[in-house]
CSV table of C-alpha atoms and ligand atoms in Angstrom, one decimal:
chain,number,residue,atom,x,y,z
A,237,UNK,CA,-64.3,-27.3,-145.5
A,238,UNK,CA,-60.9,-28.3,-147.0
A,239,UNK,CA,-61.2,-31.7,-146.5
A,240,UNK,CA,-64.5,-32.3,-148.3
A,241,UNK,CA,-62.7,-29.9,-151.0
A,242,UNK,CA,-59.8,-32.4,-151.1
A,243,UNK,CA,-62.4,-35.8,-151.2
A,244,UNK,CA,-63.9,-34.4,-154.2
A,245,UNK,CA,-60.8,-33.2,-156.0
A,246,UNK,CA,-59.8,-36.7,-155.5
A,247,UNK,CA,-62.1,-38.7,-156.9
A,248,UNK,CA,-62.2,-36.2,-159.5
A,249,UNK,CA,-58.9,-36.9,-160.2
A,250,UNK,CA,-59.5,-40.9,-159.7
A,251,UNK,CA,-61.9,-40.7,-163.0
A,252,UNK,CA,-59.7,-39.0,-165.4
A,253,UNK,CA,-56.2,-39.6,-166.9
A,254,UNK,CA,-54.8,-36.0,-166.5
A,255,UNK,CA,-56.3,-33.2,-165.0
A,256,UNK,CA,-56.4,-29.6,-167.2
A,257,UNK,CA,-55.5,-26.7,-165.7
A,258,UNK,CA,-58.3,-24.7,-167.5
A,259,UNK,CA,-61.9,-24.7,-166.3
A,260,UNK,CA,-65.3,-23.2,-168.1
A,261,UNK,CA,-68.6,-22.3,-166.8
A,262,UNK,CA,-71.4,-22.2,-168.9
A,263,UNK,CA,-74.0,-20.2,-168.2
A,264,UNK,CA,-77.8,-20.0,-169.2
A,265,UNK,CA,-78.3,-21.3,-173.2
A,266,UNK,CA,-74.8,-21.3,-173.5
A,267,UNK,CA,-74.5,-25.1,-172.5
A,268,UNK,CA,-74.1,-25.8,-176.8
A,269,UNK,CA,-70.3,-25.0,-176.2
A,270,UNK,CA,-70.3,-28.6,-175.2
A,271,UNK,CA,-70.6,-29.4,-178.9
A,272,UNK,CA,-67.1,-27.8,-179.7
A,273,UNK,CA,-65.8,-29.8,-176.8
A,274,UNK,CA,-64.3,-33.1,-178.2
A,275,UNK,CA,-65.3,-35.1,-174.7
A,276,UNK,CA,-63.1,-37.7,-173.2
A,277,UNK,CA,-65.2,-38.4,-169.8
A,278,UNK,CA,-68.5,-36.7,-168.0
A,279,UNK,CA,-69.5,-36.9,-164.7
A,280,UNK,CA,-73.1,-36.0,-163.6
A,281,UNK,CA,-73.1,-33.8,-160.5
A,282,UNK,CA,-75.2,-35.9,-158.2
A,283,UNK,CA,-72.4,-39.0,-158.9
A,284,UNK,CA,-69.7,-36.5,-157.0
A,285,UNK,CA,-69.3,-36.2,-153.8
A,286,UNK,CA,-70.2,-33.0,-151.7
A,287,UNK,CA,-70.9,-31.6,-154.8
A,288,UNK,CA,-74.8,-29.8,-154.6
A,289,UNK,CA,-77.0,-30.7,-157.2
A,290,UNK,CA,-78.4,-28.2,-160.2
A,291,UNK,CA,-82.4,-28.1,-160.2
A,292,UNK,CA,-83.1,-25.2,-162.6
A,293,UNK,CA,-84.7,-25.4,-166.0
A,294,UNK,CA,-81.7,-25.2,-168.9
A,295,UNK,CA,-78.9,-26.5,-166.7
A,296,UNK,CA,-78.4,-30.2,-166.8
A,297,UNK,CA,-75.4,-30.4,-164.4
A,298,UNK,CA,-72.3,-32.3,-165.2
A,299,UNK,CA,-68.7,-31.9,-165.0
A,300,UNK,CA,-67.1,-32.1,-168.2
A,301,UNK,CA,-63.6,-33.3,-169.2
A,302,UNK,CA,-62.1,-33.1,-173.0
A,303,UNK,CA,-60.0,-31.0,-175.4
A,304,UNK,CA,-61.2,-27.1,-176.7
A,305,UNK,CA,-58.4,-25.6,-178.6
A,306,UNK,CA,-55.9,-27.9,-178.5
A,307,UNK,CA,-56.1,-28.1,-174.7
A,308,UNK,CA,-57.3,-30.1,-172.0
A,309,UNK,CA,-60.0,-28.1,-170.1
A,310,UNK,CA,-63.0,-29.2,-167.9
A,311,UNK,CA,-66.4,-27.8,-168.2
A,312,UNK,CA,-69.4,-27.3,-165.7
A,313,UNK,CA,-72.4,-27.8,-167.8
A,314,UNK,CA,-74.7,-26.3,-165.3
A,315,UNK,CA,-74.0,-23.9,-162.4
A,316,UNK,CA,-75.4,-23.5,-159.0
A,317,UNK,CA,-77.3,-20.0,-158.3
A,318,UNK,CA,-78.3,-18.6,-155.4
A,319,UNK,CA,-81.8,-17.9,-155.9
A,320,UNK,CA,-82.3,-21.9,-156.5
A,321,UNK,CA,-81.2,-21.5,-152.4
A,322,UNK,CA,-77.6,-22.9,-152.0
A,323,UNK,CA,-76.0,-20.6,-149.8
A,324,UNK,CA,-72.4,-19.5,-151.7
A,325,UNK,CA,-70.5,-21.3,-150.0
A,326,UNK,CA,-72.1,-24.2,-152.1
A,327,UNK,CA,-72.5,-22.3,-155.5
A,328,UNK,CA,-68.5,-22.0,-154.8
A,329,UNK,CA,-68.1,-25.1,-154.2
A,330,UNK,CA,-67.2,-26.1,-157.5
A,331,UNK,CA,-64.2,-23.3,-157.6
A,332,UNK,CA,-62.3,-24.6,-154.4
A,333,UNK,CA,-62.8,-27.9,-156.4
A,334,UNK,CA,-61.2,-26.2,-159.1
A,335,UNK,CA,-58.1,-24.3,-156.7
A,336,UNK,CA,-57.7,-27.9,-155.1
A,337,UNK,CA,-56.9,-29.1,-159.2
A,338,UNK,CA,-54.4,-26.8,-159.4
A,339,UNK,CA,-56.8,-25.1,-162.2
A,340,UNK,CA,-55.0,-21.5,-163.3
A,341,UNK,CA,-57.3,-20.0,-165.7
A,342,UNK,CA,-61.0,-19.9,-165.0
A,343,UNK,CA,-63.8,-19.1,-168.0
A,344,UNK,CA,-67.2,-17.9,-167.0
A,345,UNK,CA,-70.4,-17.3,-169.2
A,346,UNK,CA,-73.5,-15.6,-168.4
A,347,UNK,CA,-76.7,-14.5,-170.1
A,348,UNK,CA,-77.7,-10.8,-168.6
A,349,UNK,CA,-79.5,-7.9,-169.4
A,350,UNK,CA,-78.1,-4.8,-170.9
A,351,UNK,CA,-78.6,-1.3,-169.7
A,352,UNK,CA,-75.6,0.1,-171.7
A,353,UNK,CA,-77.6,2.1,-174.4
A,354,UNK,CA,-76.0,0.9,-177.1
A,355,UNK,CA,-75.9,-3.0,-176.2
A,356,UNK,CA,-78.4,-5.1,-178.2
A,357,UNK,CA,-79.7,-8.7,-178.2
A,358,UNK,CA,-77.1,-11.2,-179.2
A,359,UNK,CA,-74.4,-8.8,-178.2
A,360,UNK,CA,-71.3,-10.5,-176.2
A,361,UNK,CA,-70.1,-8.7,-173.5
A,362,UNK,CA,-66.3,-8.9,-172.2
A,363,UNK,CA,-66.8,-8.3,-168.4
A,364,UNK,CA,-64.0,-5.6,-167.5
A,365,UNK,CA,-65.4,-5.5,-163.6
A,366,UNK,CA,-68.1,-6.3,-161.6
A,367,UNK,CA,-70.3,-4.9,-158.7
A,368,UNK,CA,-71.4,-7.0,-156.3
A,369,UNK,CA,-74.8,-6.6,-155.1
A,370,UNK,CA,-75.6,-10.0,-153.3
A,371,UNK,CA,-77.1,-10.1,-150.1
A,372,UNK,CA,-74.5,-12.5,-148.5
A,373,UNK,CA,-70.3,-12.7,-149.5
A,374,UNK,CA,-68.9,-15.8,-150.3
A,375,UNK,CA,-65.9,-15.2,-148.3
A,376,UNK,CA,-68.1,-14.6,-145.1
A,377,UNK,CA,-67.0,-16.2,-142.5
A,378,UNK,CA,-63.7,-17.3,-140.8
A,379,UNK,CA,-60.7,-17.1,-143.4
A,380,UNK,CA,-59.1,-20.3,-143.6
A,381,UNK,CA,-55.7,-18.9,-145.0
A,382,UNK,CA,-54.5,-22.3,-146.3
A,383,UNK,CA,-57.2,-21.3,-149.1
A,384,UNK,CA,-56.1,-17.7,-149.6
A,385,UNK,CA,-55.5,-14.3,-147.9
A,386,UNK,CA,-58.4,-12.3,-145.4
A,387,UNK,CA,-58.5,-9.5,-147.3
A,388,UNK,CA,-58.4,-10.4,-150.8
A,389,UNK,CA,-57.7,-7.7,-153.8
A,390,UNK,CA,-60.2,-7.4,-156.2
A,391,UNK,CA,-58.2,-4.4,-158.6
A,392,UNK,CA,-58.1,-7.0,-161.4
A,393,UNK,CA,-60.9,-9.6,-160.5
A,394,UNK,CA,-61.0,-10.2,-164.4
A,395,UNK,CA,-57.4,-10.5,-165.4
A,396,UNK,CA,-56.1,-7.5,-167.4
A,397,UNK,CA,-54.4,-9.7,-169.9
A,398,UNK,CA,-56.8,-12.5,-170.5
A,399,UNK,CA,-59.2,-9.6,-171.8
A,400,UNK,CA,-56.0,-8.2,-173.6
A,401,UNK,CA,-56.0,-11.3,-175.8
A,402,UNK,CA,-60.2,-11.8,-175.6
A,403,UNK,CA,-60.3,-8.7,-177.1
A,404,UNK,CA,-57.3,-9.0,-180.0
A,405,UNK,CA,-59.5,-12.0,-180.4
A,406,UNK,CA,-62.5,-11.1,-181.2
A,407,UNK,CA,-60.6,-8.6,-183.5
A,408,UNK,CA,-59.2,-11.0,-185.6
A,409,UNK,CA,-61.9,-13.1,-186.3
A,410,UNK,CA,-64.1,-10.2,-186.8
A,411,UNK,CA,-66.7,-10.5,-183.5
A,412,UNK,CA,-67.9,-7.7,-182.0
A,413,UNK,CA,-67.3,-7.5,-178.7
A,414,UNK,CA,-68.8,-4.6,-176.1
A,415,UNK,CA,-67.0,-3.8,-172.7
A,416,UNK,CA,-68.2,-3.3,-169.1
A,417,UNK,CA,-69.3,-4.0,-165.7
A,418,UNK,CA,-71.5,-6.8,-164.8
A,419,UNK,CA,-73.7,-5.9,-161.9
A,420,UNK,CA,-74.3,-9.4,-160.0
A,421,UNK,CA,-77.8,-9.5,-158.2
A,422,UNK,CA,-79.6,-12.4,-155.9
A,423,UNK,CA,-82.5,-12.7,-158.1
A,424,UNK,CA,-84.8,-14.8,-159.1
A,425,UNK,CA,-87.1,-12.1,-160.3
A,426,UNK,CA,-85.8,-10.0,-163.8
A,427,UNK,CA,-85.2,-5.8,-162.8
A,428,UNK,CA,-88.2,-3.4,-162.7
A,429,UNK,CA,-87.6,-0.5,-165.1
A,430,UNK,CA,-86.0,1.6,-162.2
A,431,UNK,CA,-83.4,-1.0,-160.8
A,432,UNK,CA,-82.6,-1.4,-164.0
A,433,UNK,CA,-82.2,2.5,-164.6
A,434,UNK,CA,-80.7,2.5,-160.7
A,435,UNK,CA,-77.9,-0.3,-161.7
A,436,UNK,CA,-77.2,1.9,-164.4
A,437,UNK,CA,-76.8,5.3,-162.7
A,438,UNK,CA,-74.8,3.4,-160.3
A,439,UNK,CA,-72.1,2.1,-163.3
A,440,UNK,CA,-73.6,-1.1,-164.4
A,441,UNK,CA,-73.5,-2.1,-167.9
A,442,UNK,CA,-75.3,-5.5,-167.9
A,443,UNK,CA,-77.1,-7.5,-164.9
A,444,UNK,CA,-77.1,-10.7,-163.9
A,445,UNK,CA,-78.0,-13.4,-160.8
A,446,UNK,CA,-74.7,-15.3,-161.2
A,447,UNK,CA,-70.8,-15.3,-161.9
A,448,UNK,CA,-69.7,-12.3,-159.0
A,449,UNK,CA,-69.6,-15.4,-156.9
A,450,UNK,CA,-67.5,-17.5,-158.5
A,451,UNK,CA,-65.4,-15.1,-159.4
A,452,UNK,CA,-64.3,-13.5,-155.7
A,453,UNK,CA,-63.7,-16.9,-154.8
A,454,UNK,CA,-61.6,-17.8,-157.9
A,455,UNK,CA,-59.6,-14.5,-156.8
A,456,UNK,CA,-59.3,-15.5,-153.5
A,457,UNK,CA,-57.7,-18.7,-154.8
A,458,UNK,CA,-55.8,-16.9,-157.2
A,459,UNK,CA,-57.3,-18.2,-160.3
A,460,UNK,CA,-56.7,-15.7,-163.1
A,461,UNK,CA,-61.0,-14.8,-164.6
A,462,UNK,CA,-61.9,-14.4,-168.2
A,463,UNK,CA,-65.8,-13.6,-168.3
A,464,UNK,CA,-68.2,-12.5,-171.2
A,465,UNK,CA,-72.0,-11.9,-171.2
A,466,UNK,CA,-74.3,-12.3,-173.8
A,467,UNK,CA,-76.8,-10.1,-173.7
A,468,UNK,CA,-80.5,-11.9,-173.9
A,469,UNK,CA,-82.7,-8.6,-173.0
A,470,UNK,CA,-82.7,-4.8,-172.5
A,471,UNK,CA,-83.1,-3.0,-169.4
A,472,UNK,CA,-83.1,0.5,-171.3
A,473,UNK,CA,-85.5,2.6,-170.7
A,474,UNK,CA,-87.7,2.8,-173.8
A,475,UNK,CA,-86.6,-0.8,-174.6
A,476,UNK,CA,-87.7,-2.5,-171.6
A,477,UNK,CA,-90.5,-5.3,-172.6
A,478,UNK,CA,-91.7,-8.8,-171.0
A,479,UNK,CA,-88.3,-10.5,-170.5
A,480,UNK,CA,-89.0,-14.6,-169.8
A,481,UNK,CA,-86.7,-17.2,-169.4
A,482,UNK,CA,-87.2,-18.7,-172.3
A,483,UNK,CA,-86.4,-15.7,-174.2
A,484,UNK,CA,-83.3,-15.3,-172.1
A,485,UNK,CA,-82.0,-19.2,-173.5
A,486,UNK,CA,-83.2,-18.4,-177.0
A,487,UNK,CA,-81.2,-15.4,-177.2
A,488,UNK,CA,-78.1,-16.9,-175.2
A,489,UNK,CA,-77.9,-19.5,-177.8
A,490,UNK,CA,-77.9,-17.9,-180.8
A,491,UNK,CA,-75.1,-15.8,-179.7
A,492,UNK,CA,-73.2,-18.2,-178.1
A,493,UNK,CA,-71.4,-20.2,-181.1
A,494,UNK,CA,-69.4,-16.4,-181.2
A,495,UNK,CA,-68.2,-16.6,-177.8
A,496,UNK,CA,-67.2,-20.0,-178.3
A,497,UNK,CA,-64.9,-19.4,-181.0
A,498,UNK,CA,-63.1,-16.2,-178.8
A,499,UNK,CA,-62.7,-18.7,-175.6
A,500,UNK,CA,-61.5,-21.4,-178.1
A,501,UNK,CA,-58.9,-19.2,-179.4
A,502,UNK,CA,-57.7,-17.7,-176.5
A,503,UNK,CA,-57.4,-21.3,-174.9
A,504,UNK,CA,-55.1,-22.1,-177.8
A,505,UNK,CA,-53.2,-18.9,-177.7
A,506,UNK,CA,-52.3,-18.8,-173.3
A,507,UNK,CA,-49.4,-20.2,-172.1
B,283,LIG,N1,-81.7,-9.4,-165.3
B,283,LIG,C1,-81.1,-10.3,-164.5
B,283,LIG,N2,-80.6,-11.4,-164.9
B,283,LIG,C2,-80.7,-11.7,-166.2
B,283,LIG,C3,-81.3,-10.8,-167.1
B,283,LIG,C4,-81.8,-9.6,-166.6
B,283,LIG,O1,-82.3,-8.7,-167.4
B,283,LIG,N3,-81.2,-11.4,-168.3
B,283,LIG,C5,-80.6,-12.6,-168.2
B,283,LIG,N4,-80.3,-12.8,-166.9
């Protein structure tokens, strides 16, 4: 695997002057942070090599290069779930990519529901921990230790002081911010009122079918994580409804020009 990892971090790094040591993933309906991105060069996944290819509705799937606070940074417009049937070794493709760029700090984004009782719509959640429920690991397999330990530590999977500054942050520019654990699940279908009460009882705040992934496998690399939610729905009882995607994207975006501003300024701030 580390040799297709090194192709594509070399024509990556063929197709662009420097390469940042910062890398964003936007998740569903929060693609718009693009806009705040003052672009220097895109590449469309299907144009790089052993990368897979996103298919989903609201994911258009390129790897973006450019400035965000003052910083060079590159973004991944589009992620790769598992539900859409990559196995995870190719929805983490992208972070040995990533490792192979020397990339330090890793930003993730993610629309999920809330089962917190006092979450709402539109609120952004700073992910202090996660629980991993996916049927298959991403570190399955034989460890090739060239890429990072066998048994990796997960105490800090979302590094203590990223959130420090996240959450001075979102202080300072008045954003408020809630706190917990994201629940990762395989999907594609939304919770029925008693997983969504189960993943509760169980210590989950918010639930989602992506980012626990990406994130073991930027701790196996030893990529320091910085990940918010916004939450797009309610999994509480007495404030479960319908939940579509659409709904999900609608309520991602209008939220999202806040969580923006917090990754923009803690960009400008590290180091
Ligand atoms: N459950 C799972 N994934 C989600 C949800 C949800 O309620 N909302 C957005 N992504």
């Amino acid at each position: 695997m580390l040799e297709k990892i090194q192709e594509t971090a070399a024509f990556i790094k063929s197709k662009v002057t420097s390469v940042p040591d910062m890398a964003i993933i936007l998740g569903t309906g929060l693609g718009d942070l693009v806009k705040e991105i003052t672009i220097t060069s895109e590449i469309p996944y299907q144009e790089i090599p052993n990368f897979p290819v996103s298919t989903v509705e609201g994911h258009s799937g390129k790897l973006i290069f450019g400035e965000l606070g003052g910083k060079p940074i590159i973004a991944m417009q589009g992620r790769f779930h598992y539900y859409e049937g990559y196995n995870m070794k190719e929805v983490t493709f992208p972070i040995r990519v990533f490792q192979e760029l020397k990339v330090k700090y890793l930003f993730v984004s993610n629309a999920a529901g809330g089962m917190n009782g006092s979450f709402e719509i539109g609120d952004i959640m700073l992910i202090e921990d996660h629980i991993n429920l996916f049927p298959e690991h991403p570190l399955h397999g034989k460890n090739d230790n060239r890429l990072g330990v066998r048994f990796p530590d997960m105490s800090n999977a979302y590094d203590k002081d990223m959130r420090k500054l996240a959450a001075q942050v979102a202080k300072e520019l008045d954003i408020k911010l809630q706190y917990g654990v994201y629940i990762g699940t395989q999907g594609p279908t939304f919770e029925t009122p008693s997983e969504y009460n189960y993943f509760r009882i169980i210590g989950g705040d918010a639930v989602g079918m992506s980012t626990v992934p990406e994130v073991i496998v930027a701790n196996h690399a030893k990529i320091k994580v910085l990940a918010f939610s916004i939450i797009t729905d309610l999994g509480i009882i007495g404030k479960i409804v319908e939940v579509s995607h659409e709904e999900v994207q609608e309520a991602a975006k209008i939220a999202q020009p806040k969580m923006a501003a917090i990754i923009r300024e803690v960009i400008q701030r590290l180091n």
